[in-house]
PDB file of C-alpha atoms in Angstrom:
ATOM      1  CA  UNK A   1      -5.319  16.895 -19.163  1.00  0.00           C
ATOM      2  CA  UNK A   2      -6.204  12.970 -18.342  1.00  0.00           C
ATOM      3  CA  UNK A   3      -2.525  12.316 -17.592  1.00  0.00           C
ATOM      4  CA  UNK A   4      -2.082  15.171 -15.194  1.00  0.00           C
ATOM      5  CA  UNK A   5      -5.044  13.827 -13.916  1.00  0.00           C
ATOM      6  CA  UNK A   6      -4.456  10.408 -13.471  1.00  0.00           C
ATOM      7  CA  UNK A   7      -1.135  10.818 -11.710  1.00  0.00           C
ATOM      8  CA  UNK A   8      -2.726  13.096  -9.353  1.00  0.00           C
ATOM      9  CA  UNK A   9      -5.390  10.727  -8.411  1.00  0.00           C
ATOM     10  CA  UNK A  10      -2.411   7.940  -7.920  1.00  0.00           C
ATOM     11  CA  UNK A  11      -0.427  10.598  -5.723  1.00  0.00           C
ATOM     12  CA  UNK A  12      -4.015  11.525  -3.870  1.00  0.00           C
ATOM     13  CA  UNK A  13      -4.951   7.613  -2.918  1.00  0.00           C
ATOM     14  CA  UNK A  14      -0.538   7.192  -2.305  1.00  0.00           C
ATOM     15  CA  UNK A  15      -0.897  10.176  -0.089  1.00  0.00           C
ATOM     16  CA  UNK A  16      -3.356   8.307   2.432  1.00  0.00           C
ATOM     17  CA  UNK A  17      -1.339   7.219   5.684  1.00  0.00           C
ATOM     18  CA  UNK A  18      -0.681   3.385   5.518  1.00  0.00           C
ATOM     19  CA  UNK A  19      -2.041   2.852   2.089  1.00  0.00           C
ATOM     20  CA  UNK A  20       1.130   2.073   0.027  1.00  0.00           C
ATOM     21  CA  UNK A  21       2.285  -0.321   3.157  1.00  0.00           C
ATOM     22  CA  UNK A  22      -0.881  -1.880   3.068  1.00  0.00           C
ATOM     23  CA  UNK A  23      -0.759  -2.663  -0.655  1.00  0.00           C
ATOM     24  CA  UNK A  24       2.362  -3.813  -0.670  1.00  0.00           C
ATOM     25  CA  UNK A  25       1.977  -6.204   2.243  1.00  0.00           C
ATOM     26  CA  UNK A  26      -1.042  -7.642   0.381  1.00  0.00           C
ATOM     27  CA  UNK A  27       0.835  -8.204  -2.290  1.00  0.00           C
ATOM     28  CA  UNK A  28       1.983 -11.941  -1.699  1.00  0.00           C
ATOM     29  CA  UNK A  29      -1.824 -12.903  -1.691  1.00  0.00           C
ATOM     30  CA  UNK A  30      -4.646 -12.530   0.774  1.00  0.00           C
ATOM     31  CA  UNK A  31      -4.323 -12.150   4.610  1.00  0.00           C
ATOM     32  CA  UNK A  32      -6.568 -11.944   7.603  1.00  0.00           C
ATOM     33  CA  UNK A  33      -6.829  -8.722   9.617  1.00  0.00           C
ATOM     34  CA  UNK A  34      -4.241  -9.501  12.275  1.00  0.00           C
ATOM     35  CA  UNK A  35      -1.646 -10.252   9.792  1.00  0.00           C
ATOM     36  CA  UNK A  36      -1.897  -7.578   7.409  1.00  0.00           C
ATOM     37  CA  UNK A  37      -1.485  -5.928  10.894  1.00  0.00           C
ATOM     38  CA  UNK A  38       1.554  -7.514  11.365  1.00  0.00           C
ATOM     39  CA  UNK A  39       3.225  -7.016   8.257  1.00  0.00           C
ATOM     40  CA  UNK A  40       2.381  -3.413   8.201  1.00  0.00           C
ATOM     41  CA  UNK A  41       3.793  -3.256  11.726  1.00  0.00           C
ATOM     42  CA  UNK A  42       0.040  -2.411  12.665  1.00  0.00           C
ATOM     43  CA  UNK A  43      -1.164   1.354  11.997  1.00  0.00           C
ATOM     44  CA  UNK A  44      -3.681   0.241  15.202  1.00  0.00           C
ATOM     45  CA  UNK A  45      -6.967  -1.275  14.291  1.00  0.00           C
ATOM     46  CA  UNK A  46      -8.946   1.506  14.147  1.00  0.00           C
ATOM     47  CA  UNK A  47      -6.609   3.099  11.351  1.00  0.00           C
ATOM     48  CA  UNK A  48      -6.472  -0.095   9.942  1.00  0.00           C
ATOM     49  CA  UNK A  49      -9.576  -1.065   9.249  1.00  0.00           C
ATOM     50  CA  UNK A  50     -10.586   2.387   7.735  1.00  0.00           C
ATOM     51  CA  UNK A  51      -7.621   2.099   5.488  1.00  0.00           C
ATOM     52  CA  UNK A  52      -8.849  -1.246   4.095  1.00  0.00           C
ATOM     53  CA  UNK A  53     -12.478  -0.396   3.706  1.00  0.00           C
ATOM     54  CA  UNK A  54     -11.198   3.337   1.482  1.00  0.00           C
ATOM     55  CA  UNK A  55      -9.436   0.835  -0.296  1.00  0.00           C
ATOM     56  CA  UNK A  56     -12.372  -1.737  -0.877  1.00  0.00           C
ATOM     57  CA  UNK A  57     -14.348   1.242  -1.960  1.00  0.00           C
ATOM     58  CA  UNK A  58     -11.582   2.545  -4.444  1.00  0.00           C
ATOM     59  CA  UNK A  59     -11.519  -1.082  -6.077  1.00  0.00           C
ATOM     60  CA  UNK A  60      -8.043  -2.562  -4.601  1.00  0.00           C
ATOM     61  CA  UNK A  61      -8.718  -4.517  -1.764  1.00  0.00           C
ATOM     62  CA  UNK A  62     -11.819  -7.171  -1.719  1.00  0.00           C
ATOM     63  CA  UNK A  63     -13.101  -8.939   1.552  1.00  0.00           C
ATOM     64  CA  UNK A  64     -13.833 -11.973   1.607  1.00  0.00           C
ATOM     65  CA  UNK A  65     -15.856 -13.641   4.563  1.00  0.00           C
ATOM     66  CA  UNK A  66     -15.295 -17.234   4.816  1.00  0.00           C
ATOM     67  CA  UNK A  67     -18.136 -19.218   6.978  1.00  0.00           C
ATOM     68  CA  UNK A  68     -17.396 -20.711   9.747  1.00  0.00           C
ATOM     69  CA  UNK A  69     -17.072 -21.165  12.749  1.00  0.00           C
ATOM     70  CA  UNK A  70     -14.955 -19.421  13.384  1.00  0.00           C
ATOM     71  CA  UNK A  71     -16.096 -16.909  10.456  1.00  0.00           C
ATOM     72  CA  UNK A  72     -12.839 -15.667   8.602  1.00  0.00           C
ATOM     73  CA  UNK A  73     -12.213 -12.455   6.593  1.00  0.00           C
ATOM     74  CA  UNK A  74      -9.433 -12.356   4.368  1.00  0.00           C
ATOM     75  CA  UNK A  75      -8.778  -9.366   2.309  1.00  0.00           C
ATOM     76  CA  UNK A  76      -7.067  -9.758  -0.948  1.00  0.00           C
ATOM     77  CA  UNK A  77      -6.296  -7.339  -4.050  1.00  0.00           C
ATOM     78  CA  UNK A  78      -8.520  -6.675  -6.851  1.00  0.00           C
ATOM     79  CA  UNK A  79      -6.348  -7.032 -10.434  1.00  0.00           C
ATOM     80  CA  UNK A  80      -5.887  -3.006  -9.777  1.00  0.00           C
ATOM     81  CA  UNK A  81      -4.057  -3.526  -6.132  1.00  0.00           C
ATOM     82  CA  UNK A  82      -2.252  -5.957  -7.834  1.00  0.00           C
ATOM     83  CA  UNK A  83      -0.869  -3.801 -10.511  1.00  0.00           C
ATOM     84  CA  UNK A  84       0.915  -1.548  -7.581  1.00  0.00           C
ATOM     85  CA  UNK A  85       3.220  -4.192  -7.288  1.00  0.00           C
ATOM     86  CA  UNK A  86       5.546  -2.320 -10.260  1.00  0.00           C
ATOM     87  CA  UNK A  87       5.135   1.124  -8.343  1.00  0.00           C
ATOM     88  CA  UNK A  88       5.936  -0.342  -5.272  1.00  0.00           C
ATOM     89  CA  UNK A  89       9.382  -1.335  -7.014  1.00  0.00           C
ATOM     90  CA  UNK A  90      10.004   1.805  -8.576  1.00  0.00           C
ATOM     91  CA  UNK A  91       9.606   3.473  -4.787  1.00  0.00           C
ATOM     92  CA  UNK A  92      12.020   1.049  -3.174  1.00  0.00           C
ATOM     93  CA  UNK A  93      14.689   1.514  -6.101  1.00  0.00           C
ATOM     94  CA  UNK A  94      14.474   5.102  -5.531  1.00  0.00           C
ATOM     95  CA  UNK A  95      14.854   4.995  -1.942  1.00  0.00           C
ATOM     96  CA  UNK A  96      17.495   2.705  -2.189  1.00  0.00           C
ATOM     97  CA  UNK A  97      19.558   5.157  -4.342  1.00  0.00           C
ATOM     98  CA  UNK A  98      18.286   7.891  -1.374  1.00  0.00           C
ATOM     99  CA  UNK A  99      19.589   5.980   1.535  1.00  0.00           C
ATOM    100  CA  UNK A 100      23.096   5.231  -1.062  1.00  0.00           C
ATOM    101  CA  UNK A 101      22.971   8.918  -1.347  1.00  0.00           C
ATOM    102  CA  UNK A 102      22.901   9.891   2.498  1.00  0.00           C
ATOM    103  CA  UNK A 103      26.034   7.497   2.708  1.00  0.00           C
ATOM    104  CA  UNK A 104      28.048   9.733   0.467  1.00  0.00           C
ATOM    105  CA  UNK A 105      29.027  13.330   1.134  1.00  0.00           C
ATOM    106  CA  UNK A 106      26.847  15.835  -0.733  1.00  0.00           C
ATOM    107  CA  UNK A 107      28.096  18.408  -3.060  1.00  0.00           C
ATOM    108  CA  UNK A 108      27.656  21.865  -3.415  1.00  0.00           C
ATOM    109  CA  UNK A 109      25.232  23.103  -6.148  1.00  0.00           C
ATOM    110  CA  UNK A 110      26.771  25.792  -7.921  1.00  0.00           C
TER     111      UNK A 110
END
C-alpha cells in the first residue's frame, strides 16, 4: 500500500547515519562545508560529504558553486529538505517527553 510505502522510504533515508542532523542543521538556509560540519558537530569529512551528495541525489540538498576566487560551495535544501523541518519538530517533542520520562520513576506494567 503507497502509505506503508511512503513511510518506509522516510524511515529508510531517516535511517542513514547523520542524515536527520544534517537536514536539520540546513534548515536555517544554506551553509558551506565546514559549517554544516560544525553544526552537525562534524560526522568527519569523508562521512560528510557522502551524506550530502545521497542527499543531492535523493532531491534535498542542492550545491551550489559560487565562482571565485576563492570558489565557494554552499549547499542548501531543495523545497523537499525543507519540508523536514515539521518532522524534525515532531522528533524533538517526542524526545523531549523521553528525556521528561527518564526523570520520573517508571511503573510497572501489569
Amino acid at each position: 500500500d503507497a502509505q506503508c510505502q511512503a513511510f518506509q522510504r522516510a524511515m529508510d533515508l531517516l535511517a542513514r547515519p547523520w542524515t536527520a542532523l544534517i537536514l536539520s542543521v540546513l534548515q536555517g538556509g544554506p551553509l558551506r562545508f565546514s559549517e554544516i560540519g560544525a553544526g552537525a558537530r562534524a560526522p568527519g569529512d569523508k562521512v560528510l560529504s557522502a551524506r550530502l551528495k545521497a542527499l543531492e541525489t535523493e532531491g534535498l540538498v542542492v550545491r551550489r558553486v559560487e565562482p571565485g576566487p576563492p570558489v565557494r560551495v554552499a549547499y542548501g535544501l531543495t523545497e523537499q529538505g525543507r519540508a523536514f523541518r515539521g518532522v524534525a519538530e515532531a522528533i524533538e517533542q517526542w524526545g523531549r517527553v523521553l528525556v521528561a520520562g527518564r526523570a520520573r520513576p517508571r511503573r510497572r506494567a501489569g
